[in-house]
Short mmCIF file of the N, C-alpha and C atoms (twelve columns), coordinates in Angstrom:
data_MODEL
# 
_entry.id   MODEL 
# 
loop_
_atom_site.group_PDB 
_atom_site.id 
_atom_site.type_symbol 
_atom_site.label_atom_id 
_atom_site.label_alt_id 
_atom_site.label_comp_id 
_atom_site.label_asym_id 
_atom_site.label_seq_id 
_atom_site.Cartn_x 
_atom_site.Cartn_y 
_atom_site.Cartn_z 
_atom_site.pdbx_PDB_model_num 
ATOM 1   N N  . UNK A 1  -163.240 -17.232 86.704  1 
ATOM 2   C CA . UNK A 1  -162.132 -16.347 86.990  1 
ATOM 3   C C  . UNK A 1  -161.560 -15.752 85.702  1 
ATOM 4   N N  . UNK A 2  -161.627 -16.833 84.860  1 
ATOM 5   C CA . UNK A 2  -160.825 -16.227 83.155  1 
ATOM 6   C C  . UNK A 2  -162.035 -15.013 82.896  1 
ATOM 7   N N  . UNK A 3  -163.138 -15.186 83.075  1 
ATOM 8   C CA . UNK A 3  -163.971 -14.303 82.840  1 
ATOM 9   C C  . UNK A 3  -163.446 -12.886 83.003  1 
ATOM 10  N N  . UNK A 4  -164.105 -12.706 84.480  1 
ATOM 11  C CA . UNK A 4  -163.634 -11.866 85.614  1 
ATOM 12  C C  . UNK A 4  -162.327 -10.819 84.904  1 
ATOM 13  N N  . UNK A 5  -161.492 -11.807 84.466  1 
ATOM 14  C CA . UNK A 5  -159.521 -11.532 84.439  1 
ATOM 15  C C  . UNK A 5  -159.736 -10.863 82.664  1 
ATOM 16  N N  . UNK A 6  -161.067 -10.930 81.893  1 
ATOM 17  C CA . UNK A 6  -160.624 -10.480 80.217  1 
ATOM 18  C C  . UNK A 6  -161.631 -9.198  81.031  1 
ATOM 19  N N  . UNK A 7  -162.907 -9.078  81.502  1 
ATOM 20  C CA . UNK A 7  -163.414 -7.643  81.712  1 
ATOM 21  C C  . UNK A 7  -162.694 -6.924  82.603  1 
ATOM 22  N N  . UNK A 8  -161.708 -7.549  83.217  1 
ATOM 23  C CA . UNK A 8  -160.735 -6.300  83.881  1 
ATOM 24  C C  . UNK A 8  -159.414 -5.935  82.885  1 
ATOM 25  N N  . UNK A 9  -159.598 -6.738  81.868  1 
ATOM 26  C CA . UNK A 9  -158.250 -6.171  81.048  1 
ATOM 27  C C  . UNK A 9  -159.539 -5.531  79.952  1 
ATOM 28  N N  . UNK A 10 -160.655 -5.769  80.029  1 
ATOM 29  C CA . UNK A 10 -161.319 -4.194  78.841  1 
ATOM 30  C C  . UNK A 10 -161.432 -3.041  79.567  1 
ATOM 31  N N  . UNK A 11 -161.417 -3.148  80.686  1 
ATOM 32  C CA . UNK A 11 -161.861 -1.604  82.005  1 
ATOM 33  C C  . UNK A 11 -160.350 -1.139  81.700  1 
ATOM 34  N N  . UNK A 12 -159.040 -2.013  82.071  1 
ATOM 35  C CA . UNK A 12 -157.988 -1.341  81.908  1 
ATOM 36  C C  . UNK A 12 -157.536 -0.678  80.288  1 
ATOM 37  N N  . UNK A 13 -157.730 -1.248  79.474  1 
ATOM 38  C CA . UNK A 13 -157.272 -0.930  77.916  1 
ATOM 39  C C  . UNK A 13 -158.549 0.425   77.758  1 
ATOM 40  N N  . UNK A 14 -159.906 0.298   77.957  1 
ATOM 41  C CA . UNK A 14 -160.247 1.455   77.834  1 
ATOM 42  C C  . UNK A 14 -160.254 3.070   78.636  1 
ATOM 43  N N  . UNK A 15 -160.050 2.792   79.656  1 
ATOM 44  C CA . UNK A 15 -159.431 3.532   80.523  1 
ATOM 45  C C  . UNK A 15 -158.160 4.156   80.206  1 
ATOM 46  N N  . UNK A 16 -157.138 3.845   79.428  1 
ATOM 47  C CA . UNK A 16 -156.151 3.944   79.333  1 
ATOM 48  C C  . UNK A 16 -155.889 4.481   78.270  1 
ATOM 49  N N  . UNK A 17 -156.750 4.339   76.995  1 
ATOM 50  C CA . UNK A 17 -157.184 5.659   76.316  1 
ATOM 51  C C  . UNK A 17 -157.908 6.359   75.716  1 
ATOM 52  N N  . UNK A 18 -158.261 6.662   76.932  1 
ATOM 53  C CA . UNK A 18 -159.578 7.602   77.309  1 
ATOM 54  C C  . UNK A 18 -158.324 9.132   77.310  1 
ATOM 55  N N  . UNK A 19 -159.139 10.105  77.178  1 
ATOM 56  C CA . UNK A 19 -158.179 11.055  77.386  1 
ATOM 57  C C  . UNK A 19 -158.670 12.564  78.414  1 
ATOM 58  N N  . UNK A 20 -159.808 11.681  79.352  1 
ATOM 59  C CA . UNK A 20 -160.141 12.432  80.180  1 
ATOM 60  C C  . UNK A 20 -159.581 12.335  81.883  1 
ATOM 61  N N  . UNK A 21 -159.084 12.882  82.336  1 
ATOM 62  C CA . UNK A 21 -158.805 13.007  83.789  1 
ATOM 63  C C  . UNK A 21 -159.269 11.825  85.302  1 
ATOM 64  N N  . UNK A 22 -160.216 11.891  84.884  1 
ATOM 65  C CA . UNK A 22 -160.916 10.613  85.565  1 
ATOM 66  C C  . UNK A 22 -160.645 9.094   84.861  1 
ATOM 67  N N  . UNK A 23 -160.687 8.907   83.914  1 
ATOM 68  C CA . UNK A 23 -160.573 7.370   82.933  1 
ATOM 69  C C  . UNK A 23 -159.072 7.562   83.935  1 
ATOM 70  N N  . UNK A 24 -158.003 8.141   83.822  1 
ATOM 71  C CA . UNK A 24 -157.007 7.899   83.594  1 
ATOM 72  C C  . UNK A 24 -156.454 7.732   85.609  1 
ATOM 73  N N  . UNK A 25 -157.237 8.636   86.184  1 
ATOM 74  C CA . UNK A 25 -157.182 7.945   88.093  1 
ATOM 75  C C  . UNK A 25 -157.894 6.040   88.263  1 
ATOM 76  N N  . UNK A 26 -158.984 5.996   87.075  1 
ATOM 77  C CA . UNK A 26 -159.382 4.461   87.674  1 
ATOM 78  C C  . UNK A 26 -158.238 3.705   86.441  1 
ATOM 79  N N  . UNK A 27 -157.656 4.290   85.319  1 
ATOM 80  C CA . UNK A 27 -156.589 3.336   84.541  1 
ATOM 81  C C  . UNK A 27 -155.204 3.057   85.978  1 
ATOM 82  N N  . UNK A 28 -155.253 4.412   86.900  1 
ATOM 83  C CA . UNK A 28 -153.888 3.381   87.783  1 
ATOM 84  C C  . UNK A 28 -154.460 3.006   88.604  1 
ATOM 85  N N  . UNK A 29 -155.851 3.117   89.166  1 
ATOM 86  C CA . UNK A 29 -156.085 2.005   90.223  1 
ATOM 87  C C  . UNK A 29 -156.257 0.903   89.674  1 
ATOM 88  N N  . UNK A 30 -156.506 0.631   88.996  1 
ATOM 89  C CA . UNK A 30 -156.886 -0.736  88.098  1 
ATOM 90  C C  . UNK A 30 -156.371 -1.680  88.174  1 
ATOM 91  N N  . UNK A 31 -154.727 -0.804  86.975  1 
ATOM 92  C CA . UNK A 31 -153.897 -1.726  86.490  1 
ATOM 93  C C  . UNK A 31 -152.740 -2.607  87.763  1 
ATOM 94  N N  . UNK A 32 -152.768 -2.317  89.035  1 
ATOM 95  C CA . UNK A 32 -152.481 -3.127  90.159  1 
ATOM 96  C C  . UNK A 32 -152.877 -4.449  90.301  1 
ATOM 97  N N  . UNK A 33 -154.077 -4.003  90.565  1 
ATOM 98  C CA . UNK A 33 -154.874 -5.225  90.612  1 
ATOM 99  C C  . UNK A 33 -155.388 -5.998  89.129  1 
ATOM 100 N N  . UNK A 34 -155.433 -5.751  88.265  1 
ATOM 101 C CA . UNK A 34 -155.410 -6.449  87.148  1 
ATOM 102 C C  . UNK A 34 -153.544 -7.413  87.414  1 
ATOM 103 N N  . UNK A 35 -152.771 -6.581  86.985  1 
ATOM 104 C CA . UNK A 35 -151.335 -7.132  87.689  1 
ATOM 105 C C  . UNK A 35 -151.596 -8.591  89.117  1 
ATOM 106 N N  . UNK A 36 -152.322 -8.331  89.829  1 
ATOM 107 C CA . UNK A 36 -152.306 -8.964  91.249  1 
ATOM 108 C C  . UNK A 36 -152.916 -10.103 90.664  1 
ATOM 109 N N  . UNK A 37 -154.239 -10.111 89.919  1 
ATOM 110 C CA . UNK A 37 -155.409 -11.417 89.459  1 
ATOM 111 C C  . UNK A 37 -154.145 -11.981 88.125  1 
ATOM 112 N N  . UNK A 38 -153.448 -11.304 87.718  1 
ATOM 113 C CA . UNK A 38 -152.585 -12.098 86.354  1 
ATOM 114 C C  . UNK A 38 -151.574 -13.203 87.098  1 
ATOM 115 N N  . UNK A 39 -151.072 -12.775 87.911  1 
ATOM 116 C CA . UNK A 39 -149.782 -13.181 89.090  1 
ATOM 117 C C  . UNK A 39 -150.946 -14.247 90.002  1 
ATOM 118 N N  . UNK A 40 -151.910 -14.331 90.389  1 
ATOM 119 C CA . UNK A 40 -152.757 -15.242 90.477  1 
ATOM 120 C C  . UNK A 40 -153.105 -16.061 90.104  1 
ATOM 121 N N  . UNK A 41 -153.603 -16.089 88.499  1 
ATOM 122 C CA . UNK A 41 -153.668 -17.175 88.068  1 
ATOM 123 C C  . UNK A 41 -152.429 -18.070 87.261  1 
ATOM 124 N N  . UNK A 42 -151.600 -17.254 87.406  1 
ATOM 125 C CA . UNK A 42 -149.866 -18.054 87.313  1 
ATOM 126 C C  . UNK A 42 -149.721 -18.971 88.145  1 
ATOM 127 N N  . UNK A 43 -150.097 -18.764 89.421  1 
ATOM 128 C CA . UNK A 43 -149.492 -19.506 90.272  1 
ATOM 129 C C  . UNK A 43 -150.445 -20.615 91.109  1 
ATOM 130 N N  . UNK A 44 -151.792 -20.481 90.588  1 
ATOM 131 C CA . UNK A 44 -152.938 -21.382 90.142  1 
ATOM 132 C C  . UNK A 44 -152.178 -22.567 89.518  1 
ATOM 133 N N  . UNK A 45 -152.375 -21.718 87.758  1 
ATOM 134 C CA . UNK A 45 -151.611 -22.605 87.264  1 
ATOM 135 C C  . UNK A 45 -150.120 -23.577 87.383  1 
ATOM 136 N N  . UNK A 46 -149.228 -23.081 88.498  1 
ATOM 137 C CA . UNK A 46 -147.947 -23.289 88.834  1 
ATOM 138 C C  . UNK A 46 -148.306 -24.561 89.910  1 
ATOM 139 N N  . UNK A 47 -149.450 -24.707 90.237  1 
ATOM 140 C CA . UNK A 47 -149.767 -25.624 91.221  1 
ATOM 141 C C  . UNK A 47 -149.563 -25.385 92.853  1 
ATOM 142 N N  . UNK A 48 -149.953 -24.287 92.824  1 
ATOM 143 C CA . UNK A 48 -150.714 -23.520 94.199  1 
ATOM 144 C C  . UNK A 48 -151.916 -22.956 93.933  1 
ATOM 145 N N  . UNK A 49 -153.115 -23.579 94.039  1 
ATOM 146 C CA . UNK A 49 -154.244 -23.236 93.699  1 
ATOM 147 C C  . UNK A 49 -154.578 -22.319 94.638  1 
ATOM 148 N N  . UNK A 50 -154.349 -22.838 96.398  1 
ATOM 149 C CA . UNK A 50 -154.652 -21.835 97.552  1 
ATOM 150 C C  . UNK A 50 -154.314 -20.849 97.406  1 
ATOM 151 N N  . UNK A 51 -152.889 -20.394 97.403  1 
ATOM 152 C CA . UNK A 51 -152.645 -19.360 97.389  1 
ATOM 153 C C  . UNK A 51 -152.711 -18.329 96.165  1 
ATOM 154 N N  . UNK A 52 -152.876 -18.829 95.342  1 
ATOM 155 C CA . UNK A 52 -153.415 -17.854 93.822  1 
ATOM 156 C C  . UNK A 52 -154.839 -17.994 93.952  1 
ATOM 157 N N  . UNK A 53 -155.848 -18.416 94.533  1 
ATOM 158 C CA . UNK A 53 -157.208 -18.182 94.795  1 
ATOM 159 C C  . UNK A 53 -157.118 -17.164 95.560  1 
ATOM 160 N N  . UNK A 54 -156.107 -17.433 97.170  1 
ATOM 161 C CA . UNK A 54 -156.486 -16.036 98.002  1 
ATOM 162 C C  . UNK A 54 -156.262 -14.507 97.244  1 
ATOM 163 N N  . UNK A 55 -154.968 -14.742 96.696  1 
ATOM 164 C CA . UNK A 55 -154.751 -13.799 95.387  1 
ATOM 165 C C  . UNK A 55 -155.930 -13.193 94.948  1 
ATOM 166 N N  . UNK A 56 -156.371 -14.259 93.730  1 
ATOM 167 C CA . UNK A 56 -157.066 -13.297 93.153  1 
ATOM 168 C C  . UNK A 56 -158.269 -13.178 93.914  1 
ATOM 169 N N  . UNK A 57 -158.841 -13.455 95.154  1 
ATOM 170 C CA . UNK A 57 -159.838 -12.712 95.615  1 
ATOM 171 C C  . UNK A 57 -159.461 -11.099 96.320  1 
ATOM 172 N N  . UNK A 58 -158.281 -11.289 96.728  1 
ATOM 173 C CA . UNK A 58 -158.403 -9.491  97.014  1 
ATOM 174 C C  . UNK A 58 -157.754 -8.985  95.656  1 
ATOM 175 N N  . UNK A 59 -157.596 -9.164  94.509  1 
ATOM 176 C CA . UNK A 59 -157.305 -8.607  93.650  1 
ATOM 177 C C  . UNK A 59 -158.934 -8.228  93.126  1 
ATOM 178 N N  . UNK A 60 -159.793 -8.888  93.330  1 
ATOM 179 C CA . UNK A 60 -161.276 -8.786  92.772  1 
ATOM 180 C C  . UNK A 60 -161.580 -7.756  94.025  1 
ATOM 181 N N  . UNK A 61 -161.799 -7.397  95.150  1 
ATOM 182 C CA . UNK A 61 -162.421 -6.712  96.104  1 
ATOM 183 C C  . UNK A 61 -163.116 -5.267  95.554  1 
ATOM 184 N N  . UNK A 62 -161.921 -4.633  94.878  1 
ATOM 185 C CA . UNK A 62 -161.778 -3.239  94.411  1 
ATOM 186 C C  . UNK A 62 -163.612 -3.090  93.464  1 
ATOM 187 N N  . UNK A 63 -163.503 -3.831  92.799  1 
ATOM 188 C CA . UNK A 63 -164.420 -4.094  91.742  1 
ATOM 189 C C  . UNK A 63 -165.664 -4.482  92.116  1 
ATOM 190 N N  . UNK A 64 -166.679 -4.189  93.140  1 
ATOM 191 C CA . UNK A 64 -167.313 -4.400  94.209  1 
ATOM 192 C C  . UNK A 64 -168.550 -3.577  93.487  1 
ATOM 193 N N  . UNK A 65 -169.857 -4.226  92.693  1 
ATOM 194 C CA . UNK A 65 -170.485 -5.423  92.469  1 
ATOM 195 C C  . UNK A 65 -169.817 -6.405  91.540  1 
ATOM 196 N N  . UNK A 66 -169.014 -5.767  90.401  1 
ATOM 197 C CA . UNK A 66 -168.697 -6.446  89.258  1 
ATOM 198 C C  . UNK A 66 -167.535 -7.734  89.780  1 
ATOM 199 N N  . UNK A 67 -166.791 -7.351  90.871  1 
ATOM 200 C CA . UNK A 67 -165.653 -8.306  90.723  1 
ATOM 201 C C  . UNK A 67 -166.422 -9.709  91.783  1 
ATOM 202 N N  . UNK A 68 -167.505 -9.636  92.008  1 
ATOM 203 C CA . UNK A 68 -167.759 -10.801 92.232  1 
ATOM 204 C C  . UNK A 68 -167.792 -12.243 91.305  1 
ATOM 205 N N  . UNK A 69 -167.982 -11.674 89.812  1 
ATOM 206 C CA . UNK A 69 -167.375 -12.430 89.112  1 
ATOM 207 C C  . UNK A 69 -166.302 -13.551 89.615  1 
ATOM 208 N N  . UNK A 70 -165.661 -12.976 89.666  1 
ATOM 209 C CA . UNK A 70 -164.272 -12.898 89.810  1 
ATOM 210 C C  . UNK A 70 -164.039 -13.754 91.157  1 
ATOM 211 N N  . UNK A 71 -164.541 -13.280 92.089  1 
ATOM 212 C CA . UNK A 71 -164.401 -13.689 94.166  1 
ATOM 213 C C  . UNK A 71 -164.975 -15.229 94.105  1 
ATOM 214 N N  . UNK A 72 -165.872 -15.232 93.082  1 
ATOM 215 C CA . UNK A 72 -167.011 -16.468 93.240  1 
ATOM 216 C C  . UNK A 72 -166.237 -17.540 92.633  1 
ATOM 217 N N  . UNK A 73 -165.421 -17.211 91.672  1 
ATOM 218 C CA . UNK A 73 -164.578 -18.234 90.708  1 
ATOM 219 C C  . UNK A 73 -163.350 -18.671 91.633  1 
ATOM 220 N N  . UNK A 74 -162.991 -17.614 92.520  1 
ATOM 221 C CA . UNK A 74 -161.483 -17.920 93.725  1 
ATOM 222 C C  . UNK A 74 -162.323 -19.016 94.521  1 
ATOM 223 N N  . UNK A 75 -163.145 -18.357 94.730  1 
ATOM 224 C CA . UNK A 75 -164.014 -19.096 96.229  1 
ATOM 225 C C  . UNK A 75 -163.724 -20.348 95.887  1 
ATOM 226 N N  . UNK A 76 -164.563 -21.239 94.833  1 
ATOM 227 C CA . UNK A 76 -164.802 -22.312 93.971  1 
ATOM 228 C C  . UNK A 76 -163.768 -22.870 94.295  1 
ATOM 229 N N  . UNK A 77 -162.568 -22.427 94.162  1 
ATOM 230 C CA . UNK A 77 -161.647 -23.189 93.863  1 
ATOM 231 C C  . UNK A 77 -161.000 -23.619 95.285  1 
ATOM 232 N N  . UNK A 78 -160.662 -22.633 96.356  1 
ATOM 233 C CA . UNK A 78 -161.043 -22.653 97.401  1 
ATOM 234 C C  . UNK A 78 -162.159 -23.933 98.038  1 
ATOM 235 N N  . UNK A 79 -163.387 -24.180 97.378  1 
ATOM 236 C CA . UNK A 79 -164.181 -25.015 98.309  1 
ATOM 237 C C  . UNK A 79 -163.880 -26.236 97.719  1 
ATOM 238 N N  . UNK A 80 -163.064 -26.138 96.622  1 
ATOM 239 C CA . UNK A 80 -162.860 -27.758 95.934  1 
ATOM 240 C C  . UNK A 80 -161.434 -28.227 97.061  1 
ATOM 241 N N  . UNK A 81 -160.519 -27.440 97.495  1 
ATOM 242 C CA . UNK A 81 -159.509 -27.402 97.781  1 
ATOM 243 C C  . UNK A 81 -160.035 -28.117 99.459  1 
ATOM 244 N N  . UNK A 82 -160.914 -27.707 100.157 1 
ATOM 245 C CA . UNK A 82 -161.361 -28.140 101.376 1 
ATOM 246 C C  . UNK A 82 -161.783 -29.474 101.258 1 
ATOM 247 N N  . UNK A 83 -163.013 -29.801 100.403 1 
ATOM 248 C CA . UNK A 83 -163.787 -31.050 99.994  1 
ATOM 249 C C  . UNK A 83 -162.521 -32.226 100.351 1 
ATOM 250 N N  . UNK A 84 -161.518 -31.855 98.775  1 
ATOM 251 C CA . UNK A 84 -160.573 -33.212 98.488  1 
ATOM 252 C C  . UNK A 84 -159.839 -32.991 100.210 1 
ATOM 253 N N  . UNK A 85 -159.266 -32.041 100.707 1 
ATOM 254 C CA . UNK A 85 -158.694 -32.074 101.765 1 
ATOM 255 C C  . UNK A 85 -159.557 -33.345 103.156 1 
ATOM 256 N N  . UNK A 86 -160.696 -32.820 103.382 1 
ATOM 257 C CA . UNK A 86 -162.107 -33.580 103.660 1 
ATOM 258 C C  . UNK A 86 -161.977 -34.792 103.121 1 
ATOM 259 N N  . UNK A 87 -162.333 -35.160 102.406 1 
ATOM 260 C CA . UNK A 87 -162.493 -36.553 101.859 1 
ATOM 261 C C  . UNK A 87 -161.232 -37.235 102.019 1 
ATOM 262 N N  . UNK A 88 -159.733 -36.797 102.295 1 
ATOM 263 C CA . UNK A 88 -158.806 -37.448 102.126 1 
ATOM 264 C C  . UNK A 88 -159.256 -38.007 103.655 1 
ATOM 265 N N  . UNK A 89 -159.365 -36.938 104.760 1 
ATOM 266 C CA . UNK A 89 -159.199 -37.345 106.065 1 
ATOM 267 C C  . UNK A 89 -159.908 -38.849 106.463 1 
ATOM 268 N N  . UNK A 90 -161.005 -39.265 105.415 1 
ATOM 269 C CA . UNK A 90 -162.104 -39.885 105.701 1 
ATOM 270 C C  . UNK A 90 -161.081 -41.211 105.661 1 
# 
């Protein structure tokens, strides 16, 4: 996910100055969702893993081949989150 979260802050920083017309429509779609995956892994770290995984997977969607990076690292965390849930029941 840290991955994922530094190549969406190089797409946003170069995008941003770029000084052509187009760089600058994908610099504001971007910077949302760069915003959405940052606020994600805050609250990862804050000790809500679920809900900052669901986070940053639709913050990754947009980015569709590249942000799988990104979906695969939420997922993960996500399937660890089921397992221990699982194993507690046992």
């Amino acid at each position: 996910m840290i991955i994922w979260l530094i190549i969406q802050l190089l797409i946003v920083l170069f995008t941003m100055y770029s000084q052509e017309k187009e760089s600058l429509i994908i610099f504001w779609m971007t910077l949302p969702f760069l915003i959405l995956n940052c606020i994600a892994i805050l609250i990862i770290l804050l000790g809500k893993p679920k809900t900052g995984s669901i986070l940053f997977l639709i913050g990754s969607v947009l980015f569709i081949p590249i942000g799988l990076i990104g979906a695969i690292g939420a997922r993960k965390i996500l399937n660890k989150i089921k397992e221990k849930k699982f194993l507690e029941t046992l």
